[in-house]
Coordinates of C-alpha atoms in Angstrom, one line a residue:
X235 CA 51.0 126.9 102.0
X236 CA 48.9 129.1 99.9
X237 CA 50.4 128.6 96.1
X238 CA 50.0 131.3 93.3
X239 CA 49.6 130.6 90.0
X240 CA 53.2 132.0 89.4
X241 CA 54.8 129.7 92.4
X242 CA 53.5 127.0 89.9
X243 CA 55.9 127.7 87.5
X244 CA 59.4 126.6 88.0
X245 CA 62.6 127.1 87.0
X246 CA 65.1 124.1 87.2
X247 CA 68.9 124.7 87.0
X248 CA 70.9 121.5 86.3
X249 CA 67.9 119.5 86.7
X250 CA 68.0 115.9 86.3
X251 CA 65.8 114.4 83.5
X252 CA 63.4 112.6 86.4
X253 CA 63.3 115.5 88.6
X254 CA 61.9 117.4 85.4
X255 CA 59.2 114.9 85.0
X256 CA 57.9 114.8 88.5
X257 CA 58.1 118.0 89.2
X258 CA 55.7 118.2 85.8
X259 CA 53.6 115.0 87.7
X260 CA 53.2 117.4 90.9
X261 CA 51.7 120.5 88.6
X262 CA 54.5 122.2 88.6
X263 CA 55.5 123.9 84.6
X264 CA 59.2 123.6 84.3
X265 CA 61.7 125.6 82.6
X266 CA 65.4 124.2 82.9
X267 CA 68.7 125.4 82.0
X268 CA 71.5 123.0 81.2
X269 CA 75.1 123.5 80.1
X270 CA 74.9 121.2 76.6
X271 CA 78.9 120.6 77.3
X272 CA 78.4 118.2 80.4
X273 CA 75.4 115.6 79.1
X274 CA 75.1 114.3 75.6
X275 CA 72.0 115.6 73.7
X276 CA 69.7 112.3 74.0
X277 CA 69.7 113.1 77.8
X278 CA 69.1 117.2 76.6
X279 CA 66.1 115.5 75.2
X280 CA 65.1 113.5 77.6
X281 CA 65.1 116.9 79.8
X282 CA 63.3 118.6 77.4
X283 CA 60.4 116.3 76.9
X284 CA 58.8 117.5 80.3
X285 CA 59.7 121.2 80.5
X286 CA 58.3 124.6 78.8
X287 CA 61.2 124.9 77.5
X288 CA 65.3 123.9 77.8
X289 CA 67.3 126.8 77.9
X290 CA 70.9 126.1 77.3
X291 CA 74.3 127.8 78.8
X292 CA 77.8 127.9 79.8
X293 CA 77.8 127.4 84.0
X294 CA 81.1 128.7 83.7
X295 CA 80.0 131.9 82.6
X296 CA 78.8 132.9 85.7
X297 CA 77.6 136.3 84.2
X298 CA 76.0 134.5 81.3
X299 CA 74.2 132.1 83.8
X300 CA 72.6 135.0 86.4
X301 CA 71.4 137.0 82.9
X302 CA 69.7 133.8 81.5
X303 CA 68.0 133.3 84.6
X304 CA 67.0 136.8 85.4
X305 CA 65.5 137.2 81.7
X306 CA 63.9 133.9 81.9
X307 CA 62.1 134.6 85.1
X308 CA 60.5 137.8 84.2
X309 CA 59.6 136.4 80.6
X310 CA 57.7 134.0 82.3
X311 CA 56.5 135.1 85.4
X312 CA 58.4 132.2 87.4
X313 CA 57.8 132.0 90.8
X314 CA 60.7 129.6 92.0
X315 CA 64.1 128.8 90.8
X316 CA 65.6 125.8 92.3
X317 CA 69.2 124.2 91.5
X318 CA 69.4 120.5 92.5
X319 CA 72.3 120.0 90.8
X320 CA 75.9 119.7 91.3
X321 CA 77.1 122.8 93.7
X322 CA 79.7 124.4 91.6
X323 CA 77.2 126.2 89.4
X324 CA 74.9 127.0 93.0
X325 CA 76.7 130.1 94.1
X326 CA 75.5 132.1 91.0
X327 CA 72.4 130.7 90.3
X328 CA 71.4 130.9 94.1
X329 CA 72.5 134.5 94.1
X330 CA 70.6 135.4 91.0
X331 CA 67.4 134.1 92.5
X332 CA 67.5 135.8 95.8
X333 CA 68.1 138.7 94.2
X334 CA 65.1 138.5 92.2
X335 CA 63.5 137.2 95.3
X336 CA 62.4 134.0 94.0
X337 CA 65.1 131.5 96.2
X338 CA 63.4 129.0 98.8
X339 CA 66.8 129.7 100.6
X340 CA 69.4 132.5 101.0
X341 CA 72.0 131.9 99.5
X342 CA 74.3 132.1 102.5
X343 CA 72.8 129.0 104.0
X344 CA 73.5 127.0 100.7
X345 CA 77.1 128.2 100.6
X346 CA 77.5 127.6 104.3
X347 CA 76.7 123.8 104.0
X348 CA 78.3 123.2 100.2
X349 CA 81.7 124.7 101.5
X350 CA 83.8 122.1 103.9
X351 CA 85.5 125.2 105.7
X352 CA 83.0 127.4 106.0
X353 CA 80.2 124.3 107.5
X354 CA 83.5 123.5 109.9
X355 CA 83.7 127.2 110.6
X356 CA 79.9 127.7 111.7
X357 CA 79.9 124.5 113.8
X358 CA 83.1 125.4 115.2
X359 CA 81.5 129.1 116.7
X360 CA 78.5 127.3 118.0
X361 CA 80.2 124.4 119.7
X362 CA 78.6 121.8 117.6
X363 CA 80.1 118.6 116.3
X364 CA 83.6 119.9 117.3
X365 CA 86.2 118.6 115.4
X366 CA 90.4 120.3 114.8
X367 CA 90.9 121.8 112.0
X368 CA 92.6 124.3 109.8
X369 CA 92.1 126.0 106.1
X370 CA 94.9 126.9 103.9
X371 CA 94.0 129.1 100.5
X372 CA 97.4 126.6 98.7
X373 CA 98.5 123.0 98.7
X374 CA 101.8 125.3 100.8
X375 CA 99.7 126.3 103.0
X376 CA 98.2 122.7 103.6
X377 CA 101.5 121.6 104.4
X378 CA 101.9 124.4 107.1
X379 CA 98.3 123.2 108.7
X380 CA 99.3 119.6 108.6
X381 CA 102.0 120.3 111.0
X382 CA 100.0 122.1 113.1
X383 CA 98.1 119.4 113.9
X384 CA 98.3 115.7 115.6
X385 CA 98.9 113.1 113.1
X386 CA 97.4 111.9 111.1
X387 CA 95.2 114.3 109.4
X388 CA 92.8 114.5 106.9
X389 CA 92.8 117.1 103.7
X390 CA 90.8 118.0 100.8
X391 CA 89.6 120.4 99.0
X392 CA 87.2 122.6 100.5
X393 CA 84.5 122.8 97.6
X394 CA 85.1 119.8 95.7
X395 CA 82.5 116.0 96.0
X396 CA 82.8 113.0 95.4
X397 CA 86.5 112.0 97.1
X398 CA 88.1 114.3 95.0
X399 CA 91.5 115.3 96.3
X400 CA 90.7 113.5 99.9
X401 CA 93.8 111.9 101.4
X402 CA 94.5 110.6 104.8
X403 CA 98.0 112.2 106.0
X404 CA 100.2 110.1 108.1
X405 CA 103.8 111.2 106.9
X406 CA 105.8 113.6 104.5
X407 CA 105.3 110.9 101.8
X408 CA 101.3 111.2 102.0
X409 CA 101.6 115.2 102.2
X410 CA 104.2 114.8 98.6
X411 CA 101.2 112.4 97.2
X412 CA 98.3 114.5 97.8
X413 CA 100.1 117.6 96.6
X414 CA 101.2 115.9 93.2
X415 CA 97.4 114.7 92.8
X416 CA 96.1 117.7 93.5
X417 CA 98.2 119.9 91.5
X418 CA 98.1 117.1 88.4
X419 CA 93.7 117.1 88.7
X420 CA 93.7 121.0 89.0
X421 CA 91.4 120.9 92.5
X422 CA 92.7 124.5 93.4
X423 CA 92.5 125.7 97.0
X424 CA 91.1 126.6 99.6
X425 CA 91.9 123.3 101.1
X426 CA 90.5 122.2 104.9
X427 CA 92.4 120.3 107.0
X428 CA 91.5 118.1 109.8
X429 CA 91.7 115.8 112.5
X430 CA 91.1 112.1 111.9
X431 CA 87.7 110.9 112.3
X432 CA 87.2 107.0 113.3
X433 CA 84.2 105.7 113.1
X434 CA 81.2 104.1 111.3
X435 CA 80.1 106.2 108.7
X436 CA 76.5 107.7 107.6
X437 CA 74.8 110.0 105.1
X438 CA 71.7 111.4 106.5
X439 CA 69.4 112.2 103.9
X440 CA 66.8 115.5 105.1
X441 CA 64.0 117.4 103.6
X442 CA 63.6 121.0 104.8
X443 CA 60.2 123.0 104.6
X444 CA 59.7 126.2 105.8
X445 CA 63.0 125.8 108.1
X446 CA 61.9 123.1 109.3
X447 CA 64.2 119.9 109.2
X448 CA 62.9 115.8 108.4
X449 CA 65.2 112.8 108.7
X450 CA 64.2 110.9 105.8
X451 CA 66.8 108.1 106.5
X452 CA 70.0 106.9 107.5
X453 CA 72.4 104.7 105.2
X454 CA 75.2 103.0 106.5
X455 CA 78.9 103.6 104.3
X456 CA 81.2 101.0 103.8
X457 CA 84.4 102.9 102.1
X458 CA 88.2 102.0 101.1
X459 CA 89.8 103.7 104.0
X460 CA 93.0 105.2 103.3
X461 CA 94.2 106.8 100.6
X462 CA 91.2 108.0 99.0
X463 CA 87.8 106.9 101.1
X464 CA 86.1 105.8 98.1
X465 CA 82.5 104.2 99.1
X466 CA 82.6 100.5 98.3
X467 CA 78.8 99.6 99.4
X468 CA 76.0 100.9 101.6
X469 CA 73.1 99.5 103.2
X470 CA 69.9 101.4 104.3
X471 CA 68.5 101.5 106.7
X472 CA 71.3 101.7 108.6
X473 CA 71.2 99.2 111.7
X474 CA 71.5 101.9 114.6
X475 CA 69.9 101.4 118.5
X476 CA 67.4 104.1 119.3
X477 CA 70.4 106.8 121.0
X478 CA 72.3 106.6 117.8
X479 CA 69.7 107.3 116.0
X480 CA 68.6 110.4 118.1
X481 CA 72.4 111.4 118.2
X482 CA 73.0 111.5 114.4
X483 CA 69.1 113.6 114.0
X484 CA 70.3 115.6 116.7
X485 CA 73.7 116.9 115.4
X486 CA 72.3 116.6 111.6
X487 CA 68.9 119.4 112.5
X488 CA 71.6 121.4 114.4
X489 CA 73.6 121.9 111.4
X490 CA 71.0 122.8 109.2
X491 CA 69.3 125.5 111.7
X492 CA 72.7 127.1 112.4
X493 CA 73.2 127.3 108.4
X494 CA 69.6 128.8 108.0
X495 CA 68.2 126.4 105.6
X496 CA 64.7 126.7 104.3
X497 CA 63.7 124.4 102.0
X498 CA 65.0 121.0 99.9
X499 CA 66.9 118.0 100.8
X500 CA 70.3 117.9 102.6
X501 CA 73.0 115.5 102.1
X502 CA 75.1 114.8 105.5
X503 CA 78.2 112.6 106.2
X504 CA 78.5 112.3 109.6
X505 CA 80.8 109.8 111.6
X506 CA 79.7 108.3 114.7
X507 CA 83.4 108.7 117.2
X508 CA 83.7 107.6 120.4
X509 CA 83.2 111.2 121.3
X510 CA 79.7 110.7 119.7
X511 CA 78.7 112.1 116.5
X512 CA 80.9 114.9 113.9
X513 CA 80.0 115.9 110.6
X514 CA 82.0 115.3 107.5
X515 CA 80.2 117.6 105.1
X516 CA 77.2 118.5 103.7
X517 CA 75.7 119.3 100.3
X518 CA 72.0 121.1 99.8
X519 CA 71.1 118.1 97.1
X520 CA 70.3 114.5 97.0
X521 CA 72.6 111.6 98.1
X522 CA 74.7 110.1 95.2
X523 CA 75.1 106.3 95.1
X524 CA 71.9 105.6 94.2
X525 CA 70.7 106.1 97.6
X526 CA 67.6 108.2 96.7
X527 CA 66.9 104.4 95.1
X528 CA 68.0 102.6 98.7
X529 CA 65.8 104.7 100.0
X530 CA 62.5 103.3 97.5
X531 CA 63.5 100.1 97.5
X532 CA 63.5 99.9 101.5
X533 CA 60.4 102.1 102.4
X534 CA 58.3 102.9 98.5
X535 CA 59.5 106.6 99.5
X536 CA 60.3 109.0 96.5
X537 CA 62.5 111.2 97.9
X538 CA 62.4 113.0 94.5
X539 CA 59.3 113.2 93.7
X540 CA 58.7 114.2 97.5
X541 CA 60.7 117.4 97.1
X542 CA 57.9 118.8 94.4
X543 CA 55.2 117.7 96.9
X544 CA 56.7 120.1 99.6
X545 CA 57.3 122.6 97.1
X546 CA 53.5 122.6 96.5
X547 CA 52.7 123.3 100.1
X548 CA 52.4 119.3 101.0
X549 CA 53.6 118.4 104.4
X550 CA 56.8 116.3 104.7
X551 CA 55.8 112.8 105.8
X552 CA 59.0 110.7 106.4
X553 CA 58.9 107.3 105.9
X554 CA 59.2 103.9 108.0
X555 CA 61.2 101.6 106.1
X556 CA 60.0 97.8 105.4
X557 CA 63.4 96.3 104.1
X558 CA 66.7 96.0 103.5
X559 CA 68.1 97.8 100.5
X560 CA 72.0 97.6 99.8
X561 CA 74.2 99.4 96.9
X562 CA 78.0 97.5 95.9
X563 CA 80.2 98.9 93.9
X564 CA 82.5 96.9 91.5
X565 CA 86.2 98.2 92.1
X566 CA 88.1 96.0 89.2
X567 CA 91.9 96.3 88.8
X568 CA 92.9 98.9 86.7
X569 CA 93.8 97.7 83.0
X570 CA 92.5 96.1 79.3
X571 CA 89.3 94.8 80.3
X572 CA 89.7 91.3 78.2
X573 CA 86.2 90.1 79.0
X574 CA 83.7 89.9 81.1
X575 CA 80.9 87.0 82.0
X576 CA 78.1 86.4 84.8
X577 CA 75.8 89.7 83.7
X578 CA 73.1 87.8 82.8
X579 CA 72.7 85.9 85.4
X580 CA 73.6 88.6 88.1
X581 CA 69.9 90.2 86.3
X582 CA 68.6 87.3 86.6
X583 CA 68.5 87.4 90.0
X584 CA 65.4 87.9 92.3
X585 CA 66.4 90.7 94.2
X586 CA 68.7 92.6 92.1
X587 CA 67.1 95.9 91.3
X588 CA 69.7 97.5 88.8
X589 CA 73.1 96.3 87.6
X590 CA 75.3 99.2 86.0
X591 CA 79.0 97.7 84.6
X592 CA 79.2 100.2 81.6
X593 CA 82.5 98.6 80.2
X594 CA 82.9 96.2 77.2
X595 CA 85.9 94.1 76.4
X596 CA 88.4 96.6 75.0
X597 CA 87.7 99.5 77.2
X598 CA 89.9 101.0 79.7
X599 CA 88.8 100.3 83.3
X600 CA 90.5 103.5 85.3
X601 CA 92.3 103.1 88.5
X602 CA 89.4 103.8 91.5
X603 CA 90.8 106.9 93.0
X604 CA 87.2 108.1 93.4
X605 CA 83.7 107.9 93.2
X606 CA 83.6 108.6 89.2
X607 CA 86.1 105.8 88.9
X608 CA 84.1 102.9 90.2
X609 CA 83.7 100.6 87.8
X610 CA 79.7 100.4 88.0
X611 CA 77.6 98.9 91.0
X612 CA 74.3 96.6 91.3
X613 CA 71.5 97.2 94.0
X614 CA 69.5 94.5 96.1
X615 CA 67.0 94.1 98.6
X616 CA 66.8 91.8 101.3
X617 CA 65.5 91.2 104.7
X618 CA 68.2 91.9 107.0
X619 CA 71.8 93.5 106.5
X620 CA 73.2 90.5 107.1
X621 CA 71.2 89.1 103.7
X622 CA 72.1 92.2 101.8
X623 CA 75.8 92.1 102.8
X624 CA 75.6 88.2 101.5
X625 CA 73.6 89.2 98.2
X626 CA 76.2 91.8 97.4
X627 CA 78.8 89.5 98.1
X628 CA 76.9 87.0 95.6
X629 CA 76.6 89.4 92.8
X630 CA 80.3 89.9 93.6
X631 CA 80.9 86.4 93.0
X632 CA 79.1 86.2 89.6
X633 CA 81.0 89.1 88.2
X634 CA 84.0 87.7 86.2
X635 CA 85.8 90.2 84.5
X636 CA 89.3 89.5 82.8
X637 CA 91.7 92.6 83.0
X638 CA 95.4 92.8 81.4
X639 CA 96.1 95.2 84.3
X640 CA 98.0 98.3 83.9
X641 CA 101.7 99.1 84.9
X642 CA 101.9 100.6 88.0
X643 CA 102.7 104.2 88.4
X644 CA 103.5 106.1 91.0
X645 CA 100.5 109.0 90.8
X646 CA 97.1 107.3 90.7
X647 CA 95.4 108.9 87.6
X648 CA 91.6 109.2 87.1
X649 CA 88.5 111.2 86.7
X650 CA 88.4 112.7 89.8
X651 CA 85.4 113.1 91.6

C-alpha cells in the first residue's frame, strides 16, 4: 500500500492513551479529539504526550464534533480519521470523514455491525446465522415482540455494550423487571428482541485490510447467565476442535463481508448452538475485558499496535498462540466494603500479570448488573485451561474482602454498561 506523506498523519477520535503512542511508534503523527467530560485530565495528558495536538469537545454535540473534525483535517492536511472508541460517538465522526473522504470504511458498514437490529437484519436477508427475532422503537413495543415469540426470549437495547439493559425473558415478571431497569438507566429504544441462544460463548477478535478479514483469536466466555449475562472470566485461546474453529471463522468473515467492512478490528459474540454457530453482536473496535491483553500474554501479539502496522500498508500476520492466558473478574456482594486482605500476595504470584480491585475499605461496592459493575479482575497465564481455570480460582481464594452488604431492593441499581 503506497502511503503519502498526508496518509501519515492521523486523526484519532476517542483514542485510547496507548493507541496514541503506537500509532506515534508506527510513524504515524496523531491528532486526537477527546470529550474532557468522560476521562479525568491526567489521562487527557497522558493522551496528549504523544499526539500533535489534543483537541477537545462535546461528543454529544454531534454538530460540534463533524465541525471540529472537518476544520482539523484541512488545517492539517490529515489523511485518515479513525474512531476506536466507544460507538456512540461513531455515527458522526464516521460520517464526517467519509464525507471528507478520508474513512477507511463507509460508514454504513460501521453502523451495520455497531447496531444489534440492523446486524440481525442484514444476516437475516442473506440467510446467515439465522436466528428469530423482532425490533420494537419502546419498551411497549418490546412487550408486544416478546409475545410474538417462543419463550423465553432475549431483549436489549439495540445500540447499547457492555450488558446494559440485557435480560433473559421467561415470564411477565422478567418483562415488568427489564422495563423498570430500562426506563430507571434511561437506555431508550429501539430495543431487539430475540430467541434464546444456548450455547458456549466466544468473542472473535478480527483485523480487516483492504476488505479483507483475519481471525486474530478466539476467547472462550464464561458469563452469569440469567438476568443480566455479565462475563465472569475468559480464557484464550479458546479450546475448540478444528470444525469449530472453521465454523465460528466461517460465520464471523460472512458477517463482516455482508456489512462491507474495510479496515480495523471487529469485535464478535458469537454462540456455538446445536444448530451450529449465531452471532450475538458485533462492534468495529477492540474486545473489552482485557482481552487485547489475553491475546499478548498467550501469543506476544499486539493487536493494538498491529492495527497501525496495517494502517501503514503492513500485511496482517495472525498469530499462533504459545499459552494459556485467562481473565476473572471479582463479583463481591454488594455493600460497605469493611476490609480487604490477600493483594499482596495475589501480586506476588508467578503468573499473575495484572490485578485491578480499585476499592478501599469505605467504598461502596455496587451491585454487578453489568460489566462496569464488576468489582475489578486479575489476569494469569498458564499452560492449559485447565491450569488457568485453577489459577483464577486461586487468586479467588486469596481475595478476602469483608462487605456489610446492602439491603436488598427490588430494582438492581448500578452503572450500567
Amino acid at each position: 500500500m503506497n502511503r503519502t506523506a498526508a496518509s501519515r498523519r492521523l486523526l484519532m477520535v476517542m483514542p485510547y492513551s496507548q493507541f496514541v503512542r503506537k500509532a506515534a511508534e508506527a510513524g504515524f503523527e496523531v491528532w486526537a479529539i477527546w470529550d474532557p467530560s468522560l476521562r479525568e485530565q491526567a489521562y487527557l495528558d497522558e493522551v496528549a504526550a504523544h499526539a500533535q495536538e489534543l483537541l477537545l469537545t462535546d461528543f454529544g454535540d454531534e454538530a460540534g464534533l463533524r465541525t471540529l473534525i472537518a476544520e482539523t483535517v484541512r488545517a492539517h492536511g490529515i489523511g485518515t480519521v479513525l474512531h476506536l472508541g466507544a460507538e456512540e460517538s461513531m455515527p458522526p465522526a464516521l460520517a464526517e470523514a467519509e464525507a471528507l473522504g478520508v474513512s477507511p470504511n463507509p460508514a454504513a458498514a460501521v453502523g451495520a455491525l455497531n447496531d444489534k437490529a440492523a446486524m440481525r437484519a442484514l444476516l437475516a436477508a442473506r440467510g446467515l446465522s439465522p436466528v428469530r427475532s423482532r425490533t420494537a422503537g419502546t419498551a411497549e413495543e418490546a412487550a408486544a415482540a416478546v409475545a410474538g415469540l417462543p419463550l423465553p426470549v432475549v431483549v436489549k437495547p439495540a445500540r447499547a455494550s457492555g450488558s446494559r439493559g440485557i435480560a433473559l425473558i421467561r415470564d411477565a415478571d422478567d418483562l415488568g423487571e427489564w422495563t423498570a431497569r430500562v426506563t430507571e438507566a434511561g437506555l431508550a429504544g429501539p430495543y431487539l428482541v430475540e430467541e434464546y441462544l444456548e450455547g458456549p460463548e466466544y468473542s472473535v477478535e478480527t483485523l480487516s485490510a483492504d476488505g479483507e478479514h483475519h481471525v486474530i483469536g478466539i476467547t472462550a466466555k464464561q458469563t452469569t447467565g440469567a438476568p443480566f449475562f455479565v462475563e465472569t472470566a475468559h480464557i484464550h485461546p479458546a479450546p475448540l476442535g478444528p470444525d469449530e474453529r472453521a465454523a465460528l471463522h466461517a460465520v464471523v468473515i460472512g458477517l463482516l463481508d455482508l456489512a462491507g467492512y474495510r479496515f480495523g478490528p471487529a469485535h464478535t459474540e458469537v454462540v456455538l448452538t446445536a444448530h451450529g454457530p449465531r452471532i450475538v453482536e458485533s462492534q468495529t473496535r477492540l474486545g473489552g475485558d482485557r482481552i487485547p491483553l489475553l491475546i499478548e500474554t498467550a501469543s506476544d501479539y499486539d493487536i493494538e499496535a498491529a492495527i497501525f502496522r496495517t494502517l501503514a500498508g503492513a500485511p496482517v500476520e495472525p498469530p499462533a498462540p504459545r499459552h494459556t492466558a485467562s481473565v476473572g473478574f471479582f463479583l463481591l456482594p454488594a455493600g460497605r466494603l469493611e476490609s480487604v486482605t490477600g493483594l499482596d500476595a495475589i501480586r506476588a504470584l508467578p503468573f499473575v500479570h495484572v490485578l485491578h480491585f480499585p476499592f478501599r475499605p469505605g467504598d461502596e461496592l455496587p451491585p454487578t448488573t453489568s460489566s462496569a459493575t464488576r468489582h475489578g479482575y486479575v489476569v494469569v497465564d498458564a499452560e492449559s485451561p485447565a491450569e488457568a481455570r485453577g489459577r483464577i480460582a486461586r487468586v479467588r481464594g486469596l481475595l478476602r474482602a469483608n462487605v456489610r452488604e446492602a439491603a436488598l431492593t427490588t430494582t438492581p441499581k448500578g452503572a450500567l454498561r
